[in-house]
Structure formats: structure tokens, C-alpha cells
């Protein structure tokens, strides 16, 4: 009996994780072929700016699997009007391959939400549900409980252990905007993206006017960080006014200070590698703290910001010895912007307008205390910043 795998998704864009999952499934399920089916995305559903057309997504998937004779790409969902319901696709394939055994691939999120899909019983009657599972312990119980539950409902379930890459398409689009996505793009896809100027890879963001800068930055942030960033920008402008710093620089540094914060530790390291940055010990062993460094690199290379702005972003989490006025302002603004509500913030807000060095010192001390109490590493730069303030 022919064994056919089915792998759907938006593939916006296809990445090396998708291809690895497809290859793993061919092996594990002993498939004769695997059909990748890019989903139609309804026109009313808002796609991120610079998203490709359905035809371009299809083209990219074709490029990505060109070297794998067992994997083919189908445009059936792109051609079918309306929503891409999986059960309709399964019924079409069942008619086309009446004797084959069908295996429907899906990630763990999809699997756990499977019963909220349209017609799950029709799907299960016609295909073996094949779950791509990376082996995270936290998910294990839920997955096996769901397996049992769906088997009781008459389904056939296979768990496919695989090495699927932990990168979301959203983060991949961020890396594309930062021009650092190459390690995650299958052969031909990176070139295709650049050739067709997709995902803002050829956008010129150098020295953007303030309003446009704000829009671009908001697209790159996690939605739950936007209020913090705008608060930091506003606070930095007020402090710049109070202390006679360049207000424009303060606004731009405030907007950009967390621009790479949405990326997790491993992706921070990717950014550093792609930009050819050599890390110190502290950075290497604390990749989550790298967003200040990577943010400054992005500010410099992608946004063309001035050395003063770049440096203020670079030092906004750790501080350093002998900080410039702008560096102090961004450090303090980040600490006291209106969304912050920890104990002691009122005192810091008071100092910020009467004695900026006192505010800076209080912020550094609170950081140090917090890190010590949580037994976390302390950046040498934070210690040097405090030492400098104590001696001057
Ligand atoms: Fe930050
Ligand atoms: Fe911040």
C-alpha cells in the first residue's frame, strides 16, 4: 500500500525547520512520498507587511524541496477559493489516492487543538494523525493524553520524534528584517526573497523620520512590549529636556533600545554570529542579556543611527563607567517609564529630575541587589559603573 504524507502550513516563509521535519517524517513513517500543501490565507486576514503572494510562497517551498525527490508541493489549497479546511483537502486526496494510506503531519499545538478543527472525525477516518514532537518534557503528558483520547474516538495517532527547529515564522521575519536569517533559509529561498524584495529585506530604514521609525519598531516588537518602549521614549524625551540633551537622539534611542528583545537567547547568539561580533564571557554565558548589544548593532547597521544613539542602546541594561548624558538618560528612562511599578520606582522618578546621577546610581544598585538575590551573573560593566559613580 502506498504511504503518502501530507504537510500543510502557511510557509511564510518556508525555513530549514520545515524541511527537516519533512525529511524526518519521510524516514520515520517510511513514506513513499510527502506532499507539502501551502495554505491559502484569506485576503481579509491581515498579513505582516511585505508578505509574499500565495504564488510566491508556493515558489519558495518548491525551491526549498527541489533536492528531495520524495517531497512534492501541491497548489490545491491555493487554487481552492475560501478557507483552507484540512478535511476538504483530505477528502480530495482520498479520492485521488483511494488505496493509499494517508498520514497528516502536524505540530504539537495543532494536535492539542485538533478537536476544534472542522470535521475531525472525517480527517481521522481517512488519515493517520502524525504529530511532530521535539520531545519537550513539558508537553509530554498532554500529548500522550490527547493521543489516548483521540484513539478512543477512533483515530490512529503516530508520534514522530524529530529535530524540528525551534523558530517561529514571526521570529524568522524579524531575522529577515535584521538581515540575519540566512542560517534558517533553505537553499534558493534566501535569494528568492531578496530578488523579490520580500519581508522588507531590501527596505531602507536608515535615518527614518520619527513617525515611520515608530511604525517599523512597533512591527518588530512583541505586542506586549510596545507600551514599555513608547513609555521609555516619552520619558527619555522629558529627561533630555530637563538635562539639556539632544531630544531627537533621546527619542530615537528610546524607541530602538529593545528592538531585538523579541528574540530568545539562541537567536541573540545567531544575530551576533551573523554580524561577526565577538562576545565576552558574560555575553556568551548570558545570551538573554545580549539584546542591548544586538539592539545597538541593529540600530547602527539597519537604522543608520549615530554613535551617540548606538552607544546609549548598547549600555541600557548594564550601564558602564563614565556614561554620557544620553546613556544615563536611556538607562534611567528604561527603569522608570510609566509601566514600571516595582518598589522604589517613585524614588527613582523623583531623583531623575533632581539629580540624574543619583537616579542612575539607585538603578544600578537595585539591579545589582536583584541579580544577587536571584543568584544570577552580574555584568562587569554594572560593577564598573557603580565603582565610577562612587569615586566621582
Ligand atoms: Fe532592554
Ligand atoms: Fe527596555
XYZ file of C-alpha atoms and ligand atoms in Angstrom:
394
model
C 0.000 0.000 0.000
C 1.372 3.410 -0.935
C 2.164 5.600 2.063
C 1.615 9.311 1.489
C 2.375 12.119 3.937
C 0.538 15.453 3.910
C 2.134 18.550 5.370
C 0.216 21.832 5.420
C 1.015 25.290 6.735
C 1.392 28.849 5.574
C 5.160 28.563 4.968
C 5.567 32.306 5.346
C 8.425 31.793 4.639
C 9.489 28.128 4.485
C 12.538 27.555 6.714
C 15.068 24.830 7.434
C 12.897 23.596 10.338
C 10.054 22.775 7.932
C 12.387 20.899 5.605
C 13.972 18.966 8.473
C 10.520 17.984 9.757
C 9.506 16.832 6.270
C 12.659 14.715 5.916
C 12.257 13.232 9.411
C 8.650 12.290 8.635
C 9.591 10.587 5.348
C 12.087 8.462 7.294
C 10.062 7.733 10.414
C 6.786 6.955 8.637
C 8.510 5.184 5.709
C 6.633 7.385 3.286
C 6.686 6.790 -0.450
C 6.051 10.461 -0.872
C 5.265 13.581 1.108
C 3.037 16.298 -0.320
C 3.564 19.791 1.067
C 0.445 21.909 0.693
C 0.839 25.643 1.377
C -2.406 27.011 2.815
C -4.452 29.722 1.249
C -4.580 32.751 3.531
C -7.836 34.636 3.288
C -7.382 38.122 1.899
C -9.161 39.710 4.885
C -6.699 38.145 7.302
C -4.047 40.712 7.917
C -0.632 39.540 6.824
C 2.567 41.166 8.053
C 3.886 43.922 5.822
C 5.992 42.713 2.895
C 4.359 39.268 2.933
C 4.586 37.398 -0.339
C 1.683 36.425 -2.573
C 0.377 32.826 -2.371
C 2.194 32.074 -5.640
C 5.442 33.337 -4.154
C 5.005 31.156 -1.069
C 4.434 28.187 -3.350
C 7.517 29.053 -5.378
C 9.660 29.281 -2.236
C 8.510 25.876 -0.978
C 9.309 24.384 -4.389
C 12.827 25.820 -4.238
C 13.293 24.533 -0.697
C 12.495 20.903 -1.578
C 13.985 20.841 -5.077
C 16.639 18.332 -3.973
C 14.253 15.845 -2.354
C 12.624 13.554 -4.923
C 10.194 12.102 -2.356
C 8.775 15.511 -1.480
C 6.358 17.276 -3.800
C 4.491 20.562 -3.486
C 0.812 20.978 -4.287
C -1.097 24.161 -5.087
C -4.520 22.619 -4.393
C -5.302 24.790 -1.360
C -4.069 27.929 -3.074
C -6.378 27.256 -6.012
C -9.415 26.424 -3.911
C -11.404 29.531 -3.021
C -12.314 30.218 0.599
C -10.768 28.899 3.771
C -8.239 26.072 3.618
C -10.147 23.436 5.592
C -7.979 20.389 6.091
C -10.857 17.922 5.901
C -11.637 19.106 2.350
C -8.019 18.557 1.346
C -8.030 15.113 2.931
C -11.224 14.151 1.076
C -9.742 15.344 -2.229
C -6.589 13.309 -1.640
C -8.629 10.279 -0.599
C -10.456 10.455 -3.963
C -7.183 10.887 -5.826
C -5.433 8.044 -3.951
C -8.234 5.642 -2.952
C -5.871 2.860 -1.912
C -3.077 4.793 -0.229
C -2.510 5.164 3.480
C -2.514 8.889 4.255
C -0.507 10.480 7.088
C -1.395 14.019 8.131
C 1.558 15.819 9.733
C 1.051 18.478 12.357
C 2.890 20.221 15.160
C 2.036 19.686 18.815
C -0.048 22.899 19.160
C -2.248 21.831 16.292
C -2.542 18.332 17.686
C -3.652 19.529 21.105
C -6.303 21.750 19.488
C -7.296 19.103 16.938
C -10.884 18.709 18.097
C -11.590 22.373 17.398
C -10.864 21.804 13.702
C -13.677 21.374 11.197
C -14.741 17.708 10.918
C -12.002 15.994 12.956
C -13.731 12.615 12.569
C -13.670 12.812 8.776
C -9.976 13.622 8.962
C -9.256 10.735 11.344
C -11.287 8.286 9.263
C -9.055 8.991 6.279
C -5.604 9.730 7.648
C -3.216 8.737 10.403
C -2.587 11.801 12.554
C 1.187 12.183 12.718
C 2.479 14.504 15.395
C 5.865 16.187 15.019
C 7.192 16.162 18.538
C 10.525 17.630 19.579
C 10.482 15.772 22.873
C 9.912 18.690 25.260
C 9.171 17.208 28.648
C 6.622 19.913 29.499
C 4.368 18.814 26.642
C 4.774 15.074 27.002
C 1.820 14.283 29.276
C -0.629 16.440 27.355
C 0.389 14.859 24.063
C 0.060 11.287 25.216
C -3.246 12.029 26.948
C -4.549 13.528 23.712
C -3.268 10.511 21.773
C -5.208 8.151 24.024
C -8.285 10.339 23.894
C -8.341 10.524 20.097
C -7.651 6.794 19.761
C -10.708 6.149 21.919
C -12.602 8.321 19.458
C -11.454 6.021 16.640
C -8.371 7.835 15.396
C -4.955 6.445 14.516
C -2.163 8.512 16.025
C 1.578 8.375 15.409
C 4.106 10.422 17.351
C 7.073 11.366 15.151
C 10.149 12.347 17.138
C 12.007 14.981 15.216
C 14.596 17.701 15.475
C 12.314 20.455 14.244
C 13.937 23.786 14.764
C 12.531 25.998 17.474
C 11.949 29.069 15.376
C 8.621 30.699 14.697
C 7.860 32.308 11.368
C 7.344 35.583 13.247
C 10.887 35.477 14.628
C 12.218 34.411 11.259
C 10.616 37.505 9.713
C 12.342 39.598 12.382
C 15.675 37.999 11.475
C 14.948 38.734 7.816
C 14.384 42.402 8.658
C 17.698 42.393 10.557
C 19.345 40.655 7.534
C 20.362 37.693 9.717
C 18.051 34.903 8.563
C 20.463 33.107 6.252
C 21.158 30.153 8.616
C 17.421 29.315 8.663
C 16.674 29.597 4.957
C 16.709 26.513 2.740
C 18.741 26.722 -0.438
C 17.399 29.153 -3.004
C 14.869 30.702 -0.621
C 17.132 33.495 0.639
C 17.990 34.505 -2.888
C 14.369 34.398 -3.972
C 13.360 36.590 -1.026
C 15.986 39.198 -1.852
C 15.313 39.104 -5.581
C 11.639 39.821 -4.972
C 12.259 42.250 -2.096
C 10.043 40.210 0.247
C 9.808 40.616 4.041
C 11.311 44.095 3.926
C 14.745 42.639 3.213
C 15.559 45.472 0.846
C 13.745 48.255 2.734
C 15.945 51.239 3.523
C 15.413 52.080 7.187
C 18.398 54.402 7.530
C 17.619 57.659 9.342
C 13.861 57.221 9.125
C 11.671 60.174 10.094
C 10.379 59.736 13.645
C 6.833 58.680 12.773
C 7.976 55.999 10.352
C 10.621 54.776 12.772
C 7.911 54.302 15.386
C 5.784 52.216 12.994
C 8.675 49.984 11.950
C 9.797 49.419 15.537
C 6.277 48.501 16.661
C 6.138 45.832 13.946
C 9.377 44.310 15.217
C 8.423 44.221 18.914
C 6.344 41.705 20.785
C 2.939 43.388 21.156
C 3.233 43.217 24.955
C 6.408 45.323 24.876
C 5.068 48.243 22.837
C 3.722 50.252 25.801
C 7.050 49.905 27.619
C 9.013 51.110 24.598
C 6.758 54.095 23.898
C 6.842 54.935 27.624
C 10.617 54.775 27.594
C 10.737 57.029 24.513
C 8.448 59.645 26.152
C 10.344 59.536 29.449
C 13.696 59.839 27.671
C 12.427 62.941 25.843
C 11.323 64.549 29.116
C 14.655 63.787 30.739
C 16.515 65.148 27.706
C 14.532 68.373 28.010
C 15.272 68.590 31.738
C 19.010 67.937 31.406
C 19.732 69.617 28.079
C 20.462 66.527 25.974
C 19.510 66.158 22.318
C 15.763 65.383 22.406
C 15.752 63.724 18.994
C 18.551 61.353 19.962
C 16.754 60.525 23.212
C 13.548 59.716 21.323
C 15.311 57.519 18.760
C 17.352 55.635 21.359
C 14.224 55.160 23.498
C 12.303 53.748 20.534
C 15.092 51.416 19.455
C 16.503 50.291 22.796
C 14.608 46.948 22.895
C 14.264 46.435 19.135
C 15.713 42.893 19.251
C 14.187 41.928 22.606
C 11.604 39.603 20.998
C 14.379 37.181 20.029
C 15.263 34.451 22.526
C 18.789 33.577 23.721
C 19.783 31.276 20.838
C 18.556 33.827 18.281
C 20.510 36.576 20.064
C 23.589 34.428 19.510
C 22.616 33.965 15.848
C 22.426 37.729 15.421
C 25.887 38.153 16.989
C 27.344 35.455 14.748
C 25.804 36.890 11.599
C 27.085 40.372 12.473
C 30.538 38.950 13.191
C 30.584 40.130 16.807
C 32.983 38.555 19.248
C 31.372 38.061 22.633
C 32.902 38.342 26.077
C 32.422 35.574 28.659
C 29.482 37.296 30.285
C 27.624 37.665 26.985
C 28.326 34.108 25.914
C 27.003 32.626 29.135
C 24.068 35.056 29.455
C 22.646 35.234 25.936
C 19.369 36.710 27.157
C 21.177 39.890 28.185
C 22.501 40.334 24.667
C 19.520 42.343 23.429
C 21.278 45.584 24.391
C 24.280 44.648 22.261
C 22.263 43.262 19.343
C 19.850 46.219 19.550
C 22.812 48.579 19.185
C 24.121 46.602 16.194
C 20.715 46.749 14.515
C 20.424 50.475 15.311
C 23.780 51.056 13.663
C 23.555 48.783 10.630
C 19.870 48.656 9.810
C 18.713 52.063 11.059
C 21.905 54.050 10.461
C 21.757 55.720 13.875
C 24.500 57.987 15.220
C 27.273 56.684 17.516
C 25.672 58.517 20.464
C 22.328 56.733 19.983
C 24.008 53.380 19.283
C 26.044 53.616 22.464
C 23.033 54.540 24.612
C 21.259 51.390 23.394
C 24.393 49.297 23.865
C 24.621 50.132 27.577
C 20.967 50.373 28.584
C 20.841 47.190 30.675
C 24.263 47.069 32.294
C 25.463 50.666 32.345
C 29.227 51.248 32.222
C 31.893 53.502 33.718
C 31.794 57.189 32.753
C 28.462 57.257 30.943
C 27.441 60.059 28.586
C 24.350 62.110 29.419
C 22.323 60.313 26.749
C 23.432 56.909 28.062
C 22.329 57.890 31.569
C 19.003 59.153 30.289
C 18.185 55.931 28.423
C 19.270 53.779 31.353
C 17.077 55.739 33.771
C 14.126 56.119 31.364
C 14.077 52.360 30.780
C 13.924 51.894 34.550
C 11.200 54.430 35.412
C 8.891 54.704 32.386
C 5.196 54.761 33.356
C 4.642 50.973 33.011
C 7.208 50.218 35.721
C 5.722 49.696 39.174
C 8.292 47.939 41.357
C 9.074 49.065 44.863
C 11.384 52.072 44.854
C 10.401 53.355 41.425
C 8.865 56.532 42.913
C 12.156 57.498 44.493
C 13.936 56.871 41.210
C 11.407 59.061 39.353
C 11.997 61.841 41.883
C 15.799 61.662 41.576
C 15.622 61.511 37.770
C 14.555 65.162 37.602
C 16.649 66.475 40.514
C 19.920 64.514 40.248
C 20.336 62.181 37.263
C 23.490 60.593 38.698
C 21.648 59.715 41.894
C 18.874 58.132 39.817
C 21.422 56.185 37.782
C 23.162 55.002 40.933
C 19.902 53.888 42.508
C 19.001 51.959 39.343
C 22.381 50.239 39.227
C 22.185 49.345 42.924
C 18.700 47.920 42.583
C 19.831 45.854 39.569
C 22.795 44.526 41.498
C 20.668 43.639 44.520
C 18.104 41.930 42.343
C 20.713 39.852 40.499
C 22.396 38.851 43.765
C 19.092 37.772 45.321
C 18.278 35.645 42.263
C 21.838 34.258 42.162
C 22.355 35.479 38.615
C 25.613 36.572 36.990
C 26.476 40.246 37.275
C 27.946 42.033 34.303
C 31.395 43.503 34.987
C 30.105 46.695 33.355
C 27.480 47.144 36.091
C 30.141 46.879 38.782
C 32.369 49.322 36.902
C 29.511 51.778 36.515
C 28.867 51.785 40.255
C 32.526 51.998 41.122
C 32.872 55.014 38.836
C 29.905 56.798 40.425
C 31.228 56.098 43.922
C 34.629 57.575 43.077
C 33.438 60.742 41.308
Fe 16.105 46.256 27.480
Fe 13.512 48.218 27.998
